[in-house]
Coordinates of C-alpha atoms in Angstrom, one line a residue:
M27 CA 0.0 0.0 0.0
V28 CA 2.9 2.3 0.7
T29 CA 4.4 1.7 -2.7
L30 CA 1.1 2.3 -4.5
S31 CA 0.6 5.5 -2.6
L32 CA 4.0 6.7 -3.6
T33 CA 3.5 5.8 -7.3
C34 CA 0.1 7.3 -7.6
N35 CA 1.0 10.6 -5.9
A36 CA 4.4 11.4 -7.1
K37 CA 3.6 15.1 -6.6
H38 CA 3.7 14.6 -2.9
N39 CA 6.5 11.9 -3.0
T40 CA 9.0 13.9 -1.0
S41 CA 6.7 14.9 1.9
T42 CA 5.2 11.4 2.1
M43 CA 8.6 9.7 2.3
A44 CA 9.6 12.1 5.1
S45 CA 6.4 11.2 7.0
I46 CA 7.0 7.5 6.6
F47 CA 10.6 7.9 7.7
L48 CA 9.5 9.7 10.9
F49 CA 6.9 7.0 11.6
L50 CA 9.5 4.2 11.2
F51 CA 12.0 6.1 13.3
F52 CA 9.7 6.5 16.3
L53 CA 8.3 3.0 15.8
S54 CA 11.8 1.6 16.3
F55 CA 11.9 3.2 19.8
S56 CA 9.6 0.7 21.5
P57 CA 9.8 0.4 25.3
H58 CA 12.3 -2.4 24.7
H59 CA 14.5 -0.3 22.6
V60 CA 14.3 2.7 24.9
Q61 CA 15.3 0.5 27.9
A62 CA 18.3 -0.8 26.0
L63 CA 19.5 2.7 25.1
R64 CA 19.3 4.0 28.8
P65 CA 22.7 4.6 30.3
H66 CA 24.0 2.3 33.1
F67 CA 23.4 5.0 35.7
S68 CA 19.8 6.0 35.5
N69 CA 20.3 9.6 36.6
L70 CA 23.6 11.3 35.6
T71 CA 22.9 14.4 37.7
D72 CA 22.7 12.4 40.9
Q73 CA 25.8 10.5 40.1
I74 CA 27.8 13.6 39.3
S75 CA 26.5 15.3 42.5
L76 CA 27.6 12.3 44.7
L77 CA 31.0 12.2 43.0
K78 CA 31.4 15.9 43.7
F79 CA 30.5 15.3 47.3
R80 CA 33.2 12.6 47.5
S81 CA 35.8 14.9 46.0
H82 CA 35.2 17.3 48.8
V83 CA 36.0 14.6 51.4
I84 CA 39.7 14.9 52.2
E85 CA 39.9 12.2 54.9
D86 CA 38.1 8.9 55.0
P87 CA 40.2 6.8 57.4
N88 CA 37.6 3.9 57.5
G89 CA 37.1 3.7 53.8
V90 CA 33.4 4.2 54.0
L91 CA 33.4 5.7 50.5
D92 CA 35.5 3.0 48.8
T93 CA 32.4 1.7 47.1
W94 CA 31.8 5.1 45.5
N95 CA 33.1 4.4 42.0
S96 CA 31.8 4.1 38.4
N97 CA 32.0 0.3 38.5
T98 CA 28.7 0.0 40.3
S99 CA 25.4 1.9 40.4
F100 CA 25.3 4.8 42.8
C101 CA 22.3 3.2 44.4
E102 CA 24.6 0.4 45.6
W103 CA 27.1 2.8 47.2
H104 CA 27.5 2.8 51.0
G105 CA 25.2 5.2 52.7
V106 CA 23.1 6.0 49.5
L107 CA 19.4 5.2 49.5
C108 CA 17.4 5.3 46.2
N109 CA 13.7 5.1 45.6
S110 CA 12.0 1.9 44.6
N111 CA 12.7 2.4 40.9
K112 CA 16.4 3.0 41.8
T113 CA 16.5 6.0 39.6
R114 CA 16.9 8.9 42.1
V115 CA 18.8 9.4 45.4
T116 CA 16.3 9.9 48.3
G117 CA 18.7 9.5 51.3
L118 CA 22.3 10.0 52.2
F119 CA 23.3 8.4 55.5
L120 CA 26.9 8.8 56.5
D121 CA 26.7 9.3 60.3
N122 CA 29.6 8.4 62.6
S123 CA 31.9 7.9 59.6
T124 CA 34.9 10.1 60.8
L125 CA 34.8 11.9 57.4
V126 CA 36.6 15.2 57.0
G127 CA 35.7 17.7 54.3
T128 CA 33.2 20.3 53.2
L129 CA 29.7 20.3 51.7
P130 CA 29.9 21.2 48.0
P131 CA 27.0 23.2 46.5
H132 CA 26.4 20.2 44.1
I133 CA 24.7 18.3 46.9
T134 CA 21.7 20.6 46.3
N135 CA 21.2 19.0 42.9
L136 CA 20.0 15.8 44.6
S137 CA 16.5 17.1 44.0
F138 CA 14.7 13.9 45.2
L139 CA 16.6 13.9 48.5
H140 CA 14.4 13.3 51.6
T141 CA 17.1 12.8 54.2
L142 CA 20.6 14.2 54.5
S143 CA 22.2 12.7 57.6
L144 CA 25.9 13.4 58.2
Q145 CA 26.0 13.6 62.0
N146 CA 29.2 13.1 64.0
N147 CA 31.8 13.7 61.4
S148 CA 34.2 16.6 60.7
F149 CA 32.6 18.5 57.9
G150 CA 33.6 22.1 57.9
G151 CA 32.9 25.1 55.7
Y152 CA 29.4 26.5 55.1
I153 CA 26.0 25.0 54.6
P154 CA 25.3 25.5 50.9
T155 CA 23.4 28.8 50.4
D156 CA 21.0 27.3 47.9
I157 CA 20.0 24.3 50.1
G158 CA 16.4 25.5 49.6
K159 CA 16.5 23.8 46.2
L160 CA 16.0 20.5 48.1
F161 CA 12.2 21.1 48.2
R162 CA 11.5 17.4 49.1
L163 CA 13.9 17.4 52.1
E164 CA 12.3 16.1 55.3
S165 CA 15.3 15.5 57.6
L166 CA 18.5 17.6 57.8
L167 CA 20.8 16.0 60.3
L168 CA 24.2 17.7 60.5
A169 CA 24.9 17.7 64.2
S170 CA 28.4 17.3 65.7
N171 CA 30.5 18.6 62.8
K172 CA 32.6 21.8 62.3
L173 CA 30.2 23.8 60.2
H174 CA 30.4 27.6 60.5
G175 CA 28.9 30.7 59.0
F176 CA 25.2 31.5 58.9
I177 CA 22.1 29.4 58.4
P178 CA 20.9 30.0 54.8
V179 CA 17.5 31.7 54.8
S180 CA 16.8 29.5 51.7
L181 CA 16.4 26.5 54.1
S182 CA 13.0 27.9 55.0
Y183 CA 11.9 27.0 51.4
C184 CA 12.1 23.3 52.3
S185 CA 8.5 23.3 53.3
K186 CA 8.4 19.5 54.0
L187 CA 11.1 19.6 56.7
Q188 CA 10.2 17.7 59.8
V189 CA 13.5 17.3 61.6
V190 CA 16.4 19.8 61.6
D191 CA 19.4 19.1 63.9
L192 CA 22.4 21.5 63.5
S193 CA 23.6 21.2 67.0
D194 CA 27.2 21.1 68.1
N195 CA 28.7 23.1 65.3
Q196 CA 30.2 26.6 65.0
L197 CA 27.3 28.3 63.3
Q198 CA 26.7 32.0 64.1
G199 CA 24.4 34.9 63.4
A200 CA 20.7 35.3 64.0
I201 CA 18.2 32.4 63.7
P202 CA 16.1 33.2 60.6
G203 CA 12.5 34.1 61.5
E204 CA 11.5 32.5 58.2
F205 CA 11.8 29.2 60.0
G206 CA 8.4 29.9 61.4
N207 CA 6.9 29.0 58.0
L208 CA 8.0 25.3 58.3
L209 CA 4.7 24.1 59.6
D210 CA 5.6 20.4 59.3
L211 CA 8.6 20.8 61.6
Q212 CA 8.6 18.4 64.6
D213 CA 12.1 18.6 66.0
L214 CA 14.4 21.6 65.8
S215 CA 17.8 21.8 67.5
F216 CA 20.4 24.5 67.1
A217 CA 22.1 23.7 70.5
Q218 CA 25.8 24.3 71.1
N219 CA 26.6 26.9 68.5
H220 CA 27.3 30.6 68.5
F221 CA 23.9 32.0 67.6
T222 CA 23.1 35.6 68.7
G223 CA 20.0 37.7 68.5
S224 CA 16.6 36.7 70.0
I225 CA 14.3 33.8 69.6
P226 CA 12.0 34.5 66.7
P227 CA 8.4 35.0 67.8
S228 CA 7.4 33.3 64.5
F229 CA 8.4 30.0 66.1
G230 CA 5.0 30.2 67.7
N231 CA 3.5 29.2 64.4
L232 CA 5.2 25.8 64.5
S233 CA 2.1 23.9 65.7
S234 CA 3.6 20.5 65.0
L235 CA 6.8 21.1 67.0
N236 CA 7.6 18.4 69.6
N237 CA 11.2 19.5 70.5
L238 CA 12.7 23.0 70.5
I239 CA 16.3 22.9 71.6
L240 CA 18.3 26.2 71.5
M241 CA 20.6 25.6 74.5
S242 CA 24.2 26.8 74.8
N243 CA 24.3 29.8 72.4
H244 CA 24.5 33.5 72.9
L245 CA 20.8 34.3 72.5
H246 CA 19.4 37.3 74.4
G247 CA 16.1 39.2 74.7
Q248 CA 13.0 37.7 76.2
I249 CA 11.2 34.4 75.7
P250 CA 8.5 35.1 73.1
S251 CA 5.0 34.6 74.6
Q252 CA 4.0 33.0 71.3
L253 CA 5.9 29.8 72.3
G254 CA 2.8 29.2 74.4
N255 CA 1.0 28.3 71.2
L256 CA 3.0 25.1 70.8
N257 CA 0.5 22.7 72.1
A258 CA 2.3 19.6 70.9
L259 CA 5.6 20.6 72.6
L260 CA 7.3 17.9 74.7
Q261 CA 10.7 19.6 75.2
L262 CA 11.7 23.2 75.5
N263 CA 15.4 23.7 76.2
L264 CA 16.7 27.3 76.2
G265 CA 19.3 26.8 78.8
D266 CA 22.8 28.4 78.9
N267 CA 22.0 31.6 77.0
N268 CA 21.6 35.3 78.0
I269 CA 17.8 35.4 78.0
S270 CA 16.2 37.8 80.3
G271 CA 12.8 39.0 81.5
E272 CA 10.1 37.0 83.1
I273 CA 9.0 33.5 82.0
P274 CA 5.9 34.0 79.9
S275 CA 2.8 32.7 81.7
S276 CA 1.7 31.1 78.4
L277 CA 4.5 28.5 78.8
F278 CA 2.9 27.2 82.0
N279 CA -0.2 26.2 80.0
L280 CA 1.7 23.7 77.8
S281 CA 0.3 20.6 79.5
S282 CA 2.2 18.4 77.0
L283 CA 5.6 19.5 78.3
I284 CA 7.8 16.7 79.7
I285 CA 11.1 18.7 79.7
L286 CA 11.5 22.4 80.5
S287 CA 15.0 23.7 80.8
L288 CA 15.6 27.4 81.2
A289 CA 18.8 27.1 83.4
K290 CA 21.7 29.5 83.3
N291 CA 20.1 32.6 81.9
Q292 CA 19.0 36.0 83.5
L293 CA 15.4 35.2 84.0
S294 CA 13.5 37.0 86.8
G295 CA 10.1 37.0 88.4
C296 CA 8.3 34.2 90.3
L297 CA 7.3 30.7 89.5
P298 CA 3.4 30.3 89.7
S299 CA 2.2 28.3 92.7
N300 CA 0.2 25.9 90.5
L301 CA 3.1 25.3 88.1
F302 CA 3.1 21.5 88.6
S303 CA -0.7 21.3 88.3
T304 CA -0.8 23.1 84.9
L305 CA 2.2 21.0 83.7
P306 CA 1.1 17.6 85.0
N307 CA 3.4 15.6 82.7
L308 CA 6.6 17.5 83.6
S309 CA 9.5 15.1 84.4
F310 CA 12.4 17.5 84.2
L311 CA 12.4 21.1 85.3
F312 CA 15.7 23.0 85.2
V313 CA 15.6 26.7 86.1
G314 CA 18.8 26.9 88.2
G315 CA 21.2 29.8 87.6
N316 CA 18.7 32.6 87.1
L317 CA 17.3 35.5 89.2
L318 CA 14.1 33.9 90.2
E319 CA 12.5 35.0 93.5
G320 CA 9.5 34.2 95.6
D321 CA 8.4 30.8 97.0
I322 CA 8.8 27.3 95.7
P323 CA 5.5 26.4 94.0
T324 CA 3.2 24.7 96.5
S325 CA 2.0 22.4 93.8
L326 CA 5.4 20.6 94.0
S327 CA 3.8 18.5 96.7
N328 CA 1.9 16.6 94.1
A329 CA 4.3 16.5 91.2
T330 CA 4.0 12.7 90.8
N331 CA 5.8 12.6 87.4
L332 CA 8.7 14.7 88.4
E333 CA 12.1 13.0 88.1
R334 CA 14.6 15.9 88.2
L335 CA 14.2 19.3 89.7
D336 CA 16.9 22.0 89.8
L337 CA 15.9 25.4 91.4
S338 CA 19.5 26.1 92.5
T339 CA 21.3 29.4 92.4
N340 CA 18.4 31.8 92.4
Q341 CA 16.9 34.1 95.0
L342 CA 14.0 31.9 96.2
T343 CA 12.7 32.6 99.7
G344 CA 10.1 31.0 102.0
H345 CA 9.7 27.4 103.0
V346 CA 9.9 24.0 101.2
P347 CA 6.4 22.5 100.9
P348 CA 5.8 18.9 102.0
L349 CA 7.1 16.4 99.4
W350 CA 5.2 13.3 100.1
N351 CA 4.1 12.6 96.6
L352 CA 7.3 12.6 94.6
P353 CA 7.7 8.9 93.9
K354 CA 9.9 9.3 90.8
I355 CA 12.2 12.0 91.9
N356 CA 15.9 11.2 91.7
I357 CA 17.6 14.6 91.6
L358 CA 16.3 17.4 93.9
N359 CA 18.6 20.5 93.9
L360 CA 17.5 23.5 96.0
E361 CA 21.0 24.8 96.9
I362 CA 22.2 28.5 96.8
N363 CA 18.9 30.3 97.6
S364 CA 17.5 31.9 100.7
L365 CA 15.1 29.2 101.9
T366 CA 14.2 29.0 105.5
T367 CA 12.7 26.5 108.0
D368 CA 9.0 26.5 108.4
A369 CA 8.1 27.8 111.9
K370 CA 5.2 25.2 112.2
R371 CA 6.5 22.2 110.4
G372 CA 10.2 22.7 111.0
L373 CA 12.2 20.4 108.6
D374 CA 9.4 18.1 107.9
F375 CA 10.1 18.3 104.2
I376 CA 13.1 16.1 104.8
T377 CA 11.0 13.5 106.5
S378 CA 8.4 13.7 103.7
L379 CA 11.0 12.5 101.2
V380 CA 11.0 9.0 102.7
N381 CA 8.5 7.9 100.0
S382 CA 10.9 9.0 97.3
T383 CA 12.7 5.7 96.9
S384 CA 14.5 6.7 93.7
L385 CA 16.2 9.7 95.2
Q386 CA 19.9 9.8 94.3
V387 CA 20.9 13.5 94.7
F388 CA 19.5 15.9 97.4
S389 CA 21.0 19.3 98.1
V390 CA 19.8 22.2 100.2
A391 CA 23.3 23.6 100.7
T392 CA 23.8 27.4 101.1
N393 CA 20.4 28.5 102.4
Q394 CA 19.1 29.8 105.7
F395 CA 17.8 26.6 107.3
T396 CA 17.8 26.4 111.1
G397 CA 17.1 23.7 113.6
Q398 CA 18.2 20.1 114.1
L399 CA 18.3 17.5 111.4
P400 CA 15.5 15.0 112.0
P401 CA 16.4 11.3 112.8
S402 CA 14.2 10.4 109.8
I403 CA 17.0 11.5 107.5
G404 CA 18.3 7.9 107.9
N405 CA 15.2 6.6 106.2
L406 CA 15.9 8.4 102.9
S407 CA 16.3 6.3 99.8
S408 CA 18.9 3.6 99.8
Q409 CA 20.0 4.9 96.4
L410 CA 21.0 8.3 97.8
S411 CA 24.6 9.0 96.8
L412 CA 24.9 12.7 97.4
L413 CA 23.6 14.6 100.4
A414 CA 24.6 18.2 100.7
M415 CA 23.4 20.4 103.6
A416 CA 26.5 22.7 104.0
E417 CA 26.4 26.4 104.7
N418 CA 23.1 26.7 106.7
H419 CA 22.4 27.2 110.4
F420 CA 21.7 23.6 111.4
E421 CA 22.7 22.8 115.0
G422 CA 22.8 19.9 117.4
S423 CA 24.3 16.5 116.5
I424 CA 24.4 14.5 113.3
P425 CA 21.6 11.9 113.4
E426 CA 23.1 8.4 113.8
G427 CA 20.6 7.2 111.1
I428 CA 22.8 8.8 108.4
G429 CA 25.0 5.7 108.9
D430 CA 22.1 3.6 107.3
L431 CA 22.4 5.4 104.0
D432 CA 24.6 2.6 102.5
G433 CA 24.8 4.2 99.0
L434 CA 26.1 7.5 100.2
T435 CA 29.4 8.6 98.5
L436 CA 29.3 12.3 99.3
L437 CA 28.1 13.9 102.6
S438 CA 28.5 17.7 102.9
L439 CA 27.6 19.2 106.3
E440 CA 30.3 21.9 106.7
Y441 CA 29.8 25.4 107.9
N442 CA 26.8 24.8 110.1

């Protein structure tokens, strides 16, 4: 039929031949032929990006990148995870590999990357400025390296981010307020860096956040009251900064909180008396090393989930409430305040700790306590290893019952 058509329509012979040629050309590229013509590496961009990454590693003492060569598919290289079709890189996992090097900008060409995990290595240099190109990124784990410079604002373009851990590096500058747009974020840690500036109020928009860890930086200013909007928050750690002002009352309504650490700042004001009632799940409260004043919250008497409490090195006054209902407490540190003995109950708070069978550390040193130590002190937990009561106004003799505390390794009673 083709021959007849060409003979009978010679006028259009040239155009018809061209059409048939194109038809036969595309017909030859059946799925079978297309598969045969694909290169050995299904995505050249990913391969080049990974090889560029390797070229920026200057030390690999354990040879973890020895498999990174052109003899095998990059999907078979150590630490590389590809999708089910094995055509694109979705994960790079090289934690704890003792690698030394820098992060090349080419890594941002891994456009299908979901997880970048390079924790506990010695990567230096900067975080690539165009890291925001990784719009599929869900986890960025670069903790415990030697990265410096600023956090690229473009990282806020990675709208699917759920976990960001940049802790234990040498990063500096202000924390970008644009991070408040990462509404899927669940865990955020910038701990142990050199960040300055204040905590962005926009963080109050991160409604999915479970852990916010900004400890050990140089942050200043006040704690934004907007953080009280984080109803899913389990851990808030702002310790070891230069944060000042009063603790926002909104924080004391985060009933989901398990860990609250605000220690070693310049925080002032009083702790609310119902603190342990509005935060019923609190297991760890660290507010030592501030300028807090007033009484110890009376709700401490029923803090049944509390395991560690540090109120030390503040300006607290008044009496210690009864502590009968602290079954899980193992560290109780009230030292370096101005606490006094209750005129009616005396030192009964010591006796009330006999139900705290997990108590290991107990300190009321450097306060204004008076009176005689009760004989019941010998009934404290058999796990008690540190008992510090120095620099008070205790008098009388040391109760013989202290000799029953078999686990005691440090006893401090000097300057009484």
